């Protein structure tokens, strides 16, 4: 590893931007207008892109060096554990960093147009820059703990940006939902780190656990530590399997896989550039990146790989079915994102890491293009997102239309766009897999069906939006957007096209694709098996390719038949023929409702019970008896005002004394709280002592 | 561990008696002025103990900051308290028994734990001034915290002035 | 009689800490509560100094004591400023009367 201090520039430039527009943006915007904010917070991401590209070129120019490193200082040193504050750029993270800064900067440019005349313009850019900082920290982190910092950082920015228009309660709720669901995933991530620490950091014997001399969460050290301890078990489960599954739980949360995908459709409440950058191109792919980064861990455990691949394939198909009946254009894209992430997970799950990473890269471009195209449409429609109310926009918005069209070609896997090569590579690698818990053809079948559905729903959205009679908004036809928006769309579409040349398959060229060769050093580990190829020939690969083109064409044909020009009655008739099925899918299989009933409501019930206990048993005791007494007193007084006066007074005084006693627990009085603190400490101490006595230490 | 009763041991017992006595007085005295003066005794005792721990600089700082600064500040505050001589007015007893019970329970728990605690005790080095070493450490690894503490103190002074300033309408 | 060692200092600091807790809980006068807190801080600082002499920490332990003293001073300044503000408003330093967060 070569030391390259300037790596730190890459994340710190966006952080500087976040600081500048966060601290001074409000005043800048008021005094000099939005342009001043935009110069700072769009310029710095471009500089970061320059820095990332420079670092990657430097890495590539040193042929025998596999990674650049930049170490600042020792962050944590406790016992055998040592964590450095260090960045690490190998070819995988270099590719991610360049992609993130490029797509991110483009989306920043787009946002100038999209967020025009929003009073929170400066706030938006501060959050967006902060997000870039966190995301770059995530991909460039040299160890798991620093990666976790970025992981949490992007979660925070996602929360802030989903609820960006926080005055609308729905948006704030969506942000909260994303945050809470992500917490569940983060628990998995943390638990995974602890399992690694426990499993690899020490040693067991008959006498019990002994902490080890050396432990590191560094990506350069972990494979070595793991290869020495791959046979260890915790509770009867091999350490790599347990850690791999736990990390995958984290990846499920961040990358919206079953069962934690529910937050992503709601996250569409945020501004569209946010959906494009965070919830399509970069942040949601962090889970895929994590699995690819920890490839040595997954390669040591076929079980964990099976889990990743099966969940990915199931999500790919499941989300695609929901996407077919959504009417909100951003919801369609959200479900398509979930589905595409499923494809990536199959790629990394079957050990074809480069295929997963390649689909991640191409997806970033064409999905960002789709989202931004949808954003352009939404702007033109004055923030209307229902596709039922759109139509005929292709005539008035040619730029948006043709970029959207090309991105659709890419995502549906039709030839002449990068998506075809990346998706087919995953399908082929899935088919060509043996040794996992499921047969390769089964994974392939799920993905194959998903590909057909993808083609159907993406073209459905295209035809519904851009063909047919042109709609009028307030009596006027919608207009094409400014060049700042259409230009970005064009660049992204070109990117989605150009990227196909790095992934031309082996069956065509006779040599492994350029991108596979590029990533090879990252996934090469001495002593560990690589992929699990079943050894199918190239003839099969070509056959599969034809099959997926055919299924994509079928999807396109159906969408064309159903929705072109919005004139066909077939969708209506289908809906009428299968009303229950349609409702089931339209309502997203009632997963949200199930979660609500099974998890959210019980939690709320618990908190309600606690609150009830607080207000009824503690306060209520007083209030209730007070009320009863008052009632009694009133009755008594009414019947015999003078005779029993003394008795009533006495009773009331008694109640007041009881009330005063009960109120002491909820007083806001300092010493009482302090006493609670002290007693808590004492009880804790006593518990530890008891535990020690019970265990005989 | 076994040794003769040295001069240092005698000094320790003397100082710790003073410290504990001061603490007891500060905690239990009804009169707030008296409590603060007992606190002075404790601070002085702790300063002496620092000396005994061959932390000469700490002893000096303890005397200067606590005895010279904090305590004087507290006396000012006490003087602002009206009707000092009527203890039940100026220093009313809140939850006296709760406090004593908590303190006693805490002491019991801490004592029983600490008495059995197997500290890895190295033999104490000879008495020698440690100020120079402390200074080196302070400008070495302690430099960043030092700057942070400086910033904190600055903020505290400004904050205290703002909070304690007579705002309009408070009189 | 054993010669004075780490245990003695630690136990003395436990005594001081318990007295501090008792003082802080039992009093209603804000200044007296501050006295209790200072007692607890001194107990902790004494601990650190003792470990710095008898344990492996040399100057680092004393460094911590130094920072504890500085923080205690800062805390006293802010605390007393708050007490003054409360006194001006309520004409009393009884914390039982300062039990509302606003108003």
PDB file of N, CA, C and O in Angstrom, chain A residues 664 671-672 675 678-679 681-682 685-686 689 692, chain B residues 94-95 98 101-102 105-106 109-110 112-113 116:
ATOM      1  N   UNK A 664     -44.266  13.631  44.744  1.00  0.00           N
ATOM      2  CA  UNK A 664     -42.830  13.793  44.956  1.00  0.00           C
ATOM      3  C   UNK A 664     -42.006  13.057  43.926  1.00  0.00           C
ATOM      4  O   UNK A 664     -40.848  13.389  43.710  1.00  0.00           O
ATOM      5  N   UNK A 671     -32.880  17.228  43.832  1.00  0.00           N
ATOM      6  CA  UNK A 671     -32.360  16.175  44.717  1.00  0.00           C
ATOM      7  C   UNK A 671     -33.043  14.842  44.507  1.00  0.00           C
ATOM      8  O   UNK A 671     -32.400  13.794  44.590  1.00  0.00           O
ATOM      9  N   UNK A 672     -34.330  14.867  44.183  1.00  0.00           N
ATOM     10  CA  UNK A 672     -35.017  13.592  43.981  1.00  0.00           C
ATOM     11  C   UNK A 672     -34.453  12.853  42.792  1.00  0.00           C
ATOM     12  O   UNK A 672     -34.235  11.649  42.818  1.00  0.00           O
ATOM     13  N   UNK A 675     -31.148  11.496  43.630  1.00  0.00           N
ATOM     14  CA  UNK A 675     -31.270  10.278  44.441  1.00  0.00           C
ATOM     15  C   UNK A 675     -31.584   9.089  43.547  1.00  0.00           C
ATOM     16  O   UNK A 675     -31.027   7.998  43.725  1.00  0.00           O
ATOM     17  N   UNK A 678     -28.391   8.005  41.993  1.00  0.00           N
ATOM     18  CA  UNK A 678     -27.514   7.288  42.921  1.00  0.00           C
ATOM     19  C   UNK A 678     -28.038   5.891  43.188  1.00  0.00           C
ATOM     20  O   UNK A 678     -27.283   4.910  43.159  1.00  0.00           O
ATOM     21  N   UNK A 679     -29.345   5.800  43.424  1.00  0.00           N
ATOM     22  CA  UNK A 679     -29.913   4.481  43.703  1.00  0.00           C
ATOM     23  C   UNK A 679     -29.735   3.559  42.508  1.00  0.00           C
ATOM     24  O   UNK A 679     -29.429   2.371  42.674  1.00  0.00           O
ATOM     25  N   UNK A 681     -27.312   3.616  40.350  1.00  0.00           N
ATOM     26  CA  UNK A 681     -25.920   3.160  40.365  1.00  0.00           C
ATOM     27  C   UNK A 681     -25.724   2.056  41.386  1.00  0.00           C
ATOM     28  O   UNK A 681     -25.069   1.040  41.119  1.00  0.00           O
ATOM     29  N   UNK A 682     -26.295   2.268  42.558  1.00  0.00           N
ATOM     30  CA  UNK A 682     -26.115   1.281  43.619  1.00  0.00           C
ATOM     31  C   UNK A 682     -26.712  -0.058  43.210  1.00  0.00           C
ATOM     32  O   UNK A 682     -26.093  -1.119  43.371  1.00  0.00           O
ATOM     33  N   UNK A 685     -24.465  -1.733  40.693  1.00  0.00           N
ATOM     34  CA  UNK A 685     -23.317  -2.321  41.385  1.00  0.00           C
ATOM     35  C   UNK A 685     -23.718  -3.633  42.057  1.00  0.00           C
ATOM     36  O   UNK A 685     -23.052  -4.659  41.934  1.00  0.00           O
ATOM     37  N   UNK A 686     -24.836  -3.558  42.781  1.00  0.00           N
ATOM     38  CA  UNK A 686     -25.278  -4.729  43.532  1.00  0.00           C
ATOM     39  C   UNK A 686     -25.568  -5.881  42.595  1.00  0.00           C
ATOM     40  O   UNK A 686     -25.218  -7.037  42.872  1.00  0.00           O
ATOM     41  N   UNK A 689     -22.382  -7.421  41.506  1.00  0.00           N
ATOM     42  CA  UNK A 689     -21.821  -8.213  42.597  1.00  0.00           C
ATOM     43  C   UNK A 689     -22.543  -9.551  42.722  1.00  0.00           C
ATOM     44  O   UNK A 689     -21.930 -10.605  42.890  1.00  0.00           O
ATOM     45  N   UNK A 692     -21.531 -11.785  39.963  1.00  0.00           N
ATOM     46  CA  UNK A 692     -20.205 -12.336  40.205  1.00  0.00           C
ATOM     47  C   UNK A 692     -20.269 -13.455  41.227  1.00  0.00           C
ATOM     48  O   UNK A 692     -19.635 -14.501  41.066  1.00  0.00           O
TER      49      UNK A 692
ATOM     50  N   UNK B  94     -33.870  19.144  52.810  1.00  0.00           N
ATOM     51  CA  UNK B  94     -34.809  18.548  51.874  1.00  0.00           C
ATOM     52  C   UNK B  94     -35.108  17.134  52.304  1.00  0.00           C
ATOM     53  O   UNK B  94     -35.796  16.882  53.290  1.00  0.00           O
ATOM     54  N   UNK B  95     -34.503  16.207  51.599  1.00  0.00           N
ATOM     55  CA  UNK B  95     -34.758  14.811  51.909  1.00  0.00           C
ATOM     56  C   UNK B  95     -33.559  14.300  52.694  1.00  0.00           C
ATOM     57  O   UNK B  95     -32.708  13.610  52.154  1.00  0.00           O
ATOM     58  N   UNK B  98     -33.223  10.518  53.017  1.00  0.00           N
ATOM     59  CA  UNK B  98     -32.962   9.927  51.705  1.00  0.00           C
ATOM     60  C   UNK B  98     -31.493  10.117  51.333  1.00  0.00           C
ATOM     61  O   UNK B  98     -30.801   9.184  50.890  1.00  0.00           O
ATOM     62  N   UNK B 101     -29.277   7.935  53.457  1.00  0.00           N
ATOM     63  CA  UNK B 101     -29.405   6.523  53.068  1.00  0.00           C
ATOM     64  C   UNK B 101     -28.658   6.261  51.770  1.00  0.00           C
ATOM     65  O   UNK B 101     -27.916   5.278  51.645  1.00  0.00           O
ATOM     66  N   UNK B 102     -28.820   7.163  50.812  1.00  0.00           N
ATOM     67  CA  UNK B 102     -28.131   6.986  49.528  1.00  0.00           C
ATOM     68  C   UNK B 102     -26.628   6.991  49.734  1.00  0.00           C
ATOM     69  O   UNK B 102     -25.896   6.151  49.188  1.00  0.00           O
ATOM     70  N   UNK B 105     -25.528   3.782  51.415  1.00  0.00           N
ATOM     71  CA  UNK B 105     -25.585   2.617  50.512  1.00  0.00           C
ATOM     72  C   UNK B 105     -24.452   2.678  49.507  1.00  0.00           C
ATOM     73  O   UNK B 105     -23.783   1.676  49.216  1.00  0.00           O
ATOM     74  N   UNK B 106     -24.207   3.887  48.988  1.00  0.00           N
ATOM     75  CA  UNK B 106     -23.123   4.054  48.022  1.00  0.00           C
ATOM     76  C   UNK B 106     -21.797   3.674  48.657  1.00  0.00           C
ATOM     77  O   UNK B 106     -20.971   2.963  48.068  1.00  0.00           O
ATOM     78  N   UNK B 109     -21.494  -0.107  49.085  1.00  0.00           N
ATOM     79  CA  UNK B 109     -21.232  -0.800  47.829  1.00  0.00           C
ATOM     80  C   UNK B 109     -19.809  -0.563  47.366  1.00  0.00           C
ATOM     81  O   UNK B 109     -19.074  -1.482  46.993  1.00  0.00           O
ATOM     82  N   UNK B 110     -19.381   0.725  47.387  1.00  0.00           N
ATOM     83  CA  UNK B 110     -18.031   1.061  46.924  1.00  0.00           C
ATOM     84  C   UNK B 110     -16.985   0.383  47.796  1.00  0.00           C
ATOM     85  O   UNK B 110     -16.016  -0.203  47.319  1.00  0.00           O
ATOM     86  N   UNK B 112     -17.140  -2.283  49.841  1.00  0.00           N
ATOM     87  CA  UNK B 112     -17.005  -3.746  49.716  1.00  0.00           C
ATOM     88  C   UNK B 112     -16.385  -4.122  48.384  1.00  0.00           C
ATOM     89  O   UNK B 112     -15.670  -5.114  48.287  1.00  0.00           O
ATOM     90  N   UNK B 113     -16.666  -3.311  47.345  1.00  0.00           N
ATOM     91  CA  UNK B 113     -16.068  -3.639  46.044  1.00  0.00           C
ATOM     92  C   UNK B 113     -14.577  -3.351  46.048  1.00  0.00           C
ATOM     93  O   UNK B 113     -13.773  -4.172  45.611  1.00  0.00           O
ATOM     94  N   UNK B 116     -11.884  -5.538  47.999  1.00  0.00           N
ATOM     95  CA  UNK B 116     -11.464  -6.804  47.408  1.00  0.00           C
ATOM     96  C   UNK B 116     -10.809  -6.636  46.049  1.00  0.00           C
ATOM     97  O   UNK B 116     -10.360  -7.604  45.459  1.00  0.00           O
TER      98      UNK B 116
END
